[in-house]
Coordinates of C-alpha atoms in Angstrom, one line a residue:
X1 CA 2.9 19.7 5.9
X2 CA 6.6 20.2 5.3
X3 CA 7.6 23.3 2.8
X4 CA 11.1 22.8 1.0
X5 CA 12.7 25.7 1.9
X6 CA 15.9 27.2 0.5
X7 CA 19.1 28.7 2.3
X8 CA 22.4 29.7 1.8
X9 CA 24.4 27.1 4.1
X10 CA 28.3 26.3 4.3
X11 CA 29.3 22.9 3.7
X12 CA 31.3 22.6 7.0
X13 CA 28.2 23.4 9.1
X14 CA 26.1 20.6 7.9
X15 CA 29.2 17.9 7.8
X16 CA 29.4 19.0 11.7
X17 CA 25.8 18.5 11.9
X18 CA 26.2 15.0 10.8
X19 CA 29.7 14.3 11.9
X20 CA 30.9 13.5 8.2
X21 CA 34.2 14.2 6.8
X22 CA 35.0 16.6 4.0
X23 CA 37.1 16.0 1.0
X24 CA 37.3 19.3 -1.1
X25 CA 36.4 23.1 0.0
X26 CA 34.4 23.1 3.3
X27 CA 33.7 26.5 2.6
X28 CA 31.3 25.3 -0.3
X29 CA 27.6 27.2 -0.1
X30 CA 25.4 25.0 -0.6
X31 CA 21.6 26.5 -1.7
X32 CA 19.4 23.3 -1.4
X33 CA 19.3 19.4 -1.8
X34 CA 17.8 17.5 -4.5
X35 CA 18.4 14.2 -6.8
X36 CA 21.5 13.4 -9.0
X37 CA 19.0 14.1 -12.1
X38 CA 17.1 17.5 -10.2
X39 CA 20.3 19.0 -8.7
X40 CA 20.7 22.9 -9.8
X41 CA 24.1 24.7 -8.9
X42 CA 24.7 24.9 -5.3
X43 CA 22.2 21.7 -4.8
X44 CA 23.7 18.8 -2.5
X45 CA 22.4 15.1 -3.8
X46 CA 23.9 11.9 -2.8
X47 CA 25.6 9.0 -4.5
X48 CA 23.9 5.7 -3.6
X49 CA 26.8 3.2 -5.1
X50 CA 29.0 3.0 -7.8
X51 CA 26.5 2.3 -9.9
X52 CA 25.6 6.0 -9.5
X53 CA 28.9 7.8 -10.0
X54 CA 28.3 8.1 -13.9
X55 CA 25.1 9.9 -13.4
X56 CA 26.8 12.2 -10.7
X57 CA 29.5 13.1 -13.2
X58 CA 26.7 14.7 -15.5
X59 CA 24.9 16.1 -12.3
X60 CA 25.0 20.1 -11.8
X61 CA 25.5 19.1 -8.1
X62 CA 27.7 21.2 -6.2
X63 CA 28.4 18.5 -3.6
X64 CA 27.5 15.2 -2.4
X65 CA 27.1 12.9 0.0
X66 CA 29.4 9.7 -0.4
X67 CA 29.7 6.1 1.6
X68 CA 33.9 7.1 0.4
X69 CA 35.7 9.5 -1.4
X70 CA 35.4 9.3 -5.2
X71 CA 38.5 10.2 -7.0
X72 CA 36.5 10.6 -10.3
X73 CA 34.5 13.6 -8.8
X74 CA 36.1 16.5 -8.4
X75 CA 33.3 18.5 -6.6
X76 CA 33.2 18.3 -2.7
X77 CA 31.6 15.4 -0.7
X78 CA 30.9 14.7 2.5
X79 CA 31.9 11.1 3.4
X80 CA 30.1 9.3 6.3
X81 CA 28.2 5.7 6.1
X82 CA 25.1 5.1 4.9
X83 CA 25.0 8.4 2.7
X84 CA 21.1 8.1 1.8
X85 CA 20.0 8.2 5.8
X86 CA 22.3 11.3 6.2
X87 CA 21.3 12.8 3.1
X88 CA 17.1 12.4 4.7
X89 CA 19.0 13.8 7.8
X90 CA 20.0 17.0 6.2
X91 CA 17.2 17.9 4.3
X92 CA 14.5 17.6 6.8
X93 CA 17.2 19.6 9.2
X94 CA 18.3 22.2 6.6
X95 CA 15.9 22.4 4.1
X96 CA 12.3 21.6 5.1
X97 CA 10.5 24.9 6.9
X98 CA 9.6 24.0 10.3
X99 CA 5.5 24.1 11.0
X100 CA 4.6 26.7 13.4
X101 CA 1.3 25.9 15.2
X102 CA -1.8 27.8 14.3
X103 CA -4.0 27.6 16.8
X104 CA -7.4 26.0 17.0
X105 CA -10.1 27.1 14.5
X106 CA -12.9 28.6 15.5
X107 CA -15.0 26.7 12.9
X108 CA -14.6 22.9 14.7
X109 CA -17.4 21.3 15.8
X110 CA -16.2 19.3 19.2
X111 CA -18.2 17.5 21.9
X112 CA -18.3 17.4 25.5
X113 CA -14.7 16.8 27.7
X114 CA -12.6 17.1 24.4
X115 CA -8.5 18.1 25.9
X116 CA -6.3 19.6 22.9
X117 CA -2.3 20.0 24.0
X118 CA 0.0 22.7 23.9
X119 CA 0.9 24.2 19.8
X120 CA -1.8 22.0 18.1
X121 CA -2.6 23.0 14.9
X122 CA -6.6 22.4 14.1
X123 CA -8.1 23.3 11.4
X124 CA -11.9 24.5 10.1
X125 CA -14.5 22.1 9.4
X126 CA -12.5 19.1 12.1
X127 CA -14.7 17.0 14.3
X128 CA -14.0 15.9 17.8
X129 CA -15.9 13.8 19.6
X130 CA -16.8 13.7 23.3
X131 CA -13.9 13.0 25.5
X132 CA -11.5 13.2 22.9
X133 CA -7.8 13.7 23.9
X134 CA -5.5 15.7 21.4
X135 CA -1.7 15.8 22.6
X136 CA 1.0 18.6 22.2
X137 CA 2.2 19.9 18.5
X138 CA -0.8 18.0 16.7
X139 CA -1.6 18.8 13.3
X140 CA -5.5 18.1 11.9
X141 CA -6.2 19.3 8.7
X142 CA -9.9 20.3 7.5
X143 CA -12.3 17.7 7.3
X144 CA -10.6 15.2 10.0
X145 CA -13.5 13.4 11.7
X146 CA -12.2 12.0 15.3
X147 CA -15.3 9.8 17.2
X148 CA -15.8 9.8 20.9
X149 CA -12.7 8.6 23.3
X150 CA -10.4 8.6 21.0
X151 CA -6.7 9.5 21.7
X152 CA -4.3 11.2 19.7
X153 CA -0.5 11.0 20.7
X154 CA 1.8 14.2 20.4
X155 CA 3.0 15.6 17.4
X156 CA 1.2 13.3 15.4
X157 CA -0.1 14.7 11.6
X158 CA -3.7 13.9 10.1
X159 CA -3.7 14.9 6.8
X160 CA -7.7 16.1 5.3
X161 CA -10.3 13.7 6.0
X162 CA -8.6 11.5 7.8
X163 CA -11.7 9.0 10.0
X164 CA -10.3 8.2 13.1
X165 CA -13.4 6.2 14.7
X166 CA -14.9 6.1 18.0
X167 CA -12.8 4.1 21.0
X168 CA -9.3 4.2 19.2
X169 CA -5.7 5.1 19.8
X170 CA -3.3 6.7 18.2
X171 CA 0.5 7.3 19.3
X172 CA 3.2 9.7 19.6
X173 CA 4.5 10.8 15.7
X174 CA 1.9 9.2 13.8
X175 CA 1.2 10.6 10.2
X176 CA -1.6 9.4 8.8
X177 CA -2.3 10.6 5.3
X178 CA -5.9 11.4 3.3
X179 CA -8.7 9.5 3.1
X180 CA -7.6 6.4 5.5
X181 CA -10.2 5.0 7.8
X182 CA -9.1 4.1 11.0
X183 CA -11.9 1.6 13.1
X184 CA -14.8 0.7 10.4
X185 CA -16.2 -2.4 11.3
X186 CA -14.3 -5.0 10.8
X187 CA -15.8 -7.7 7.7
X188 CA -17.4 -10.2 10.1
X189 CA -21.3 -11.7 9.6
X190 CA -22.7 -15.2 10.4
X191 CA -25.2 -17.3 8.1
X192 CA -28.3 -18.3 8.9
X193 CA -31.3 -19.5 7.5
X194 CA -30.4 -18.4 3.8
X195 CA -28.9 -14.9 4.8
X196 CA -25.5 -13.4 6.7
X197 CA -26.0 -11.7 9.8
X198 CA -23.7 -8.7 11.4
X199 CA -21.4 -9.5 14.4
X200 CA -21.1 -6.4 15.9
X201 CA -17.4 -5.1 16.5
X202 CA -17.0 -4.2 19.5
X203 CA -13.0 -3.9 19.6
X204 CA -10.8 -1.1 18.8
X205 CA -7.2 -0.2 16.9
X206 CA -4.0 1.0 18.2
X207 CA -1.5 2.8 15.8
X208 CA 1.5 3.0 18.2
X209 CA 4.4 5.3 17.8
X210 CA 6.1 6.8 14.8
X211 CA 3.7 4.6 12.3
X212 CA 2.9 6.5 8.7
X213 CA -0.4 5.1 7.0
X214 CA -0.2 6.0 3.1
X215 CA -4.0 7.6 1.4
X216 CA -7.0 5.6 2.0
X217 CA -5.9 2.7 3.9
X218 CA -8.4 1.0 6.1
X219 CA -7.9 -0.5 9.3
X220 CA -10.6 -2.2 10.6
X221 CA -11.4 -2.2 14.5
X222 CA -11.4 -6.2 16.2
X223 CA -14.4 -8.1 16.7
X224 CA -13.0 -7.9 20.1
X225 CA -9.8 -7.1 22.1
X226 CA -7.7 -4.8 19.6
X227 CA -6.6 -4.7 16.0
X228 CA -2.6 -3.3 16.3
X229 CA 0.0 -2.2 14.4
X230 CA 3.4 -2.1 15.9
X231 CA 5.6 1.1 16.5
X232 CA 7.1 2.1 13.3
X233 CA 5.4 0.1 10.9
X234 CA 5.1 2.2 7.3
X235 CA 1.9 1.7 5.1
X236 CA 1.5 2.2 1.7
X237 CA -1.9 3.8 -0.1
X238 CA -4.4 1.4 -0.7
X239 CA -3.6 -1.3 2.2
X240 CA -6.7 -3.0 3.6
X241 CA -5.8 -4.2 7.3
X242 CA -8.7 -6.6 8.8
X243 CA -10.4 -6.9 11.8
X244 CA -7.8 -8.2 14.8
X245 CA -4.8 -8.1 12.8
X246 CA -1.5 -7.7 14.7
X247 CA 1.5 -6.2 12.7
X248 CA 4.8 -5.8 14.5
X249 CA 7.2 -3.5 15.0
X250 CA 9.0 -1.6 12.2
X251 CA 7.2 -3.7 9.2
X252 CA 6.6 -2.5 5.7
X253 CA 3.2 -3.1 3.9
X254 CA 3.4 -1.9 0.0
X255 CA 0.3 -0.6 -1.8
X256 CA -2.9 -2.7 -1.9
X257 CA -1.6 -5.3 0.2
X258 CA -4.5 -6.8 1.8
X259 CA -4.6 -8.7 5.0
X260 CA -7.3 -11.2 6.1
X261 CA -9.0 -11.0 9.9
X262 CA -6.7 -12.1 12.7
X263 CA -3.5 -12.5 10.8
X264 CA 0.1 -12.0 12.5
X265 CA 2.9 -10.2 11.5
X266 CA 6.1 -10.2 13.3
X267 CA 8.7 -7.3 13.4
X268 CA 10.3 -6.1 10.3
X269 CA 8.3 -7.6 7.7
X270 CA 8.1 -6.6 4.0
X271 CA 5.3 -7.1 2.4
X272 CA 5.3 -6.3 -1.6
X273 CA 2.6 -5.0 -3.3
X274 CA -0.7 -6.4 -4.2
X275 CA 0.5 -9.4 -2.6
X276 CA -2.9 -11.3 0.0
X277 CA -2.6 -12.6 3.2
X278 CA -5.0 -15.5 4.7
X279 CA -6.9 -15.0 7.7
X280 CA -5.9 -16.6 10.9
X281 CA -2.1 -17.2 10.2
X282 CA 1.1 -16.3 11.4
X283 CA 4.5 -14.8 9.9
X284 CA 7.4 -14.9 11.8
X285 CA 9.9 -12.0 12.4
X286 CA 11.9 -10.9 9.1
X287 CA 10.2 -12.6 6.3
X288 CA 9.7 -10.6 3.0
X289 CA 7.3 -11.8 0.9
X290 CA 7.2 -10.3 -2.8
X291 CA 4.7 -8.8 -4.6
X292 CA 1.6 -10.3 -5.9
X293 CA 2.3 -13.3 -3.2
X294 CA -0.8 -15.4 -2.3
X295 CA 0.0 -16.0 1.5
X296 CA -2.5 -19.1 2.4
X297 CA -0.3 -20.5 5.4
X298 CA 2.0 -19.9 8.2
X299 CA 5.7 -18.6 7.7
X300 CA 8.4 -19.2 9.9
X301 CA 11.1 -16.0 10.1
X302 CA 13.9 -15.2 8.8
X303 CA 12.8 -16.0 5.0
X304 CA 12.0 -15.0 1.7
X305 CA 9.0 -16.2 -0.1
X306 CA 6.9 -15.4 -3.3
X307 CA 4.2 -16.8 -6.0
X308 CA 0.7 -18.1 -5.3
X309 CA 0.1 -20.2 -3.6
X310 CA 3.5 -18.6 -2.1
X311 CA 6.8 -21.1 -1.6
X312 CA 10.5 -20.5 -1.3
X313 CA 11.6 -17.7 -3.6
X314 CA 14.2 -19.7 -5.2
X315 CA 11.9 -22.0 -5.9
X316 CA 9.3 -19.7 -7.0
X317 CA 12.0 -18.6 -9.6
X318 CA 12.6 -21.7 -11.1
X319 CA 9.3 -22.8 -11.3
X320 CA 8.4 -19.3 -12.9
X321 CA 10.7 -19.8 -15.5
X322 CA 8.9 -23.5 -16.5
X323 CA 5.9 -21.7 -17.3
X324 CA 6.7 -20.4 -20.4
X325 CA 7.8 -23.4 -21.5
X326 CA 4.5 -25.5 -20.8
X327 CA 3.3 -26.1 -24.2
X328 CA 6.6 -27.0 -25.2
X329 CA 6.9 -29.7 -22.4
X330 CA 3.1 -30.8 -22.9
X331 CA 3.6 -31.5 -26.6
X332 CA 7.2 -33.8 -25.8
X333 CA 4.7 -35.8 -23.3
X334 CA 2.6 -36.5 -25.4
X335 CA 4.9 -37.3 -28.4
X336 CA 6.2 -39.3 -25.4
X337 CA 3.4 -41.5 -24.9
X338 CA 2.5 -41.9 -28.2
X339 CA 6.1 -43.5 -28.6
X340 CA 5.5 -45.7 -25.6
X341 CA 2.5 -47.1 -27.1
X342 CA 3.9 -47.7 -30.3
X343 CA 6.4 -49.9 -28.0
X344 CA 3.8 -51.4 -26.3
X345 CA 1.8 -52.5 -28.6
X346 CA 4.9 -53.7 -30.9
X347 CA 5.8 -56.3 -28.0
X348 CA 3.1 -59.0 -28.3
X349 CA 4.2 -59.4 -32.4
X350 CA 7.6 -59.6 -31.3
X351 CA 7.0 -62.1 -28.7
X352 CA 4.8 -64.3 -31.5
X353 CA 7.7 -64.1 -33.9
X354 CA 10.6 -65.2 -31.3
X355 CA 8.2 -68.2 -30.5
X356 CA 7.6 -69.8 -33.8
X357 CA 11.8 -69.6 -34.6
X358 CA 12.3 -71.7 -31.0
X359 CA 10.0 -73.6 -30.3

């Protein structure tokens, strides 16, 4: 679990670190990092935009990271693109304690065949099953329950009570955080005669490398073949993944997303939160689809959708912005039609009058 961690650190030595340039005194100390807001004497925090230079003005920051020098602040910065990546880069190098393995418990229970890497870190009160493979510098934390045949990658994190179930895989530099269930049967029965019957799942999941699962998301194992989510995909709490779903590669699901059995996602999709997908459908690469989105059909890529049932967002925007005015609109119809008719019945009098004056 990473431990913020205070030191006394020159400016120059992280810019090096991080190959920014300085404007003001390199020799700065800096103490620790925190936000513009949170920032104590001797605390570096970064400045996100213009928009944020008024805020860093009142900040007790002692010096910041900056996309350019600001000529407003007269406090150092260190100047390199893309200041909130380098400013994640710095605190997890400079500031976060570094776990040092603590062996394996004594009080784990563990089948038969179980292999545990170099450095891991296993806790009381884990469960491995048989043939269980733990890799180098893992972490498991009490109450993690891993079922037979399972694999964990190296340096991967499972936070307490983490299920891992029997038959799947997990990669290199996976965190997965409390409470998520990783394999439970995936929501699949059959009706008949009045009553729905269990298909058994007999698939598994993959979690490939560098994924982070939020608390208590499920991912439920395929009816067959394998339920997958790509490397470096990021999961929110509360996500509900179904049986044979396929999420590519470096994707975003927000909280409570859910996702309906064998459903594809392509690479670097954001999904906002709450928002549903249908089952057997497929979204292309790059699409972000906004929160509370009700996803009943295919998406192409490259595209940014929203509403329920979901359509263009600029679409989705205008037709959000009727809906206030409904009753408004409603009442002009109908004052509408009552004027037509008026009109309508008006024309057969009309017609009688201009008949008797020419004959």
């Amino acid at each position: 679990m990473p431990v913020y961690h205070a030191r006394q650190i020159r400016l120059s030595e992280i810019g090096q670190a991080v190959g920014a340039t300085i404007v003001g005194r390199p020799d700065t100390i800096v103490s620790g990092a925190s936000s513009l807001e949170l920032a104590e004497p001797g605390h570096l925090a970064y400045i996100d935009g213009d928009r944020f230079i008024k805020p860093a003005l009142a900040s007790r920051a002692a010096a910041f990271v900056v996309v350019r020098p600001i000529a407003e602040i007269d406090r150092p910065q260190l100047v390199i693109p893309n200041p909130k990546y380098i400013f994640a880069r710095i605190v997890q190098q400079f500031f976060t304690r570094p776990d040092r393995a603590r062996g394996v418990s004594d009080h784990i229970t563990q089948g038969t065949d179980v292999r545990i890497g170099p450095d891991a870190s296993i806790w009381p009160f884990v469960t491995l099953g048989d043939r269980v493979k733990i890799g180098a510098r893992v972490t498991l934390y009490p109450g993690v329950f891993i079922g037979d045949d399972v694999t964990v990658g190296d340096d991967a994190v499972l936070y307490p009570n983490v299920t891992i179930r029997e038959g799947c895989a997990i990669g290199a530099r996976v965190i997965i955080h409390s409470g998520t269930v990783i394999g439970s049967d995936g929501f699949g029965y059959v009706p008949h005669e009045g009553r729905h019957h269990k298909i058994p799942q007999l698939g598994s999941v993959t979690i490939e490398n560098d994924v982070e699962l939020g608390a208590n998301v499920t991912v439920d194992r395929a009816t067959f073949g394998r339920t997958v989510i790509g490397r470096g995909t990021k999961v929110d709490n509360l996500v509900q993944i179904a049986h044979n779903v396929s999420i590519g590669a470096d994707s975003i699901l927000v909280a409570q997303v859910g996702i309906a059995g064998s459903t594809t996602l392509g690479h670097h999709v954001v999904v906002g939160g709450q928002a549903g997908l249908a089952d057997h459908i497929e979204v292309g690469d790059q699409v972000m689809i906004a929160a509370r989105s009700g996803v009943n059909r295919s998406l192409a890529s490259n595209q940014i959708v929203s509403g329920a049932p979901v359509m263009p967002h600029e679409i989705a925007v205008k037709a959000q912005a009727i809906i206030p005015r409904l009753p408004e609109l409603r009442q002009l119809v109908r004052d509408l039609e009552q004027r037509v008719r008026s009109l309508e019945a008006a024309k057969p009098a009309r017609k009688k009058a201009t008949g008797k004056r020419h004959p």
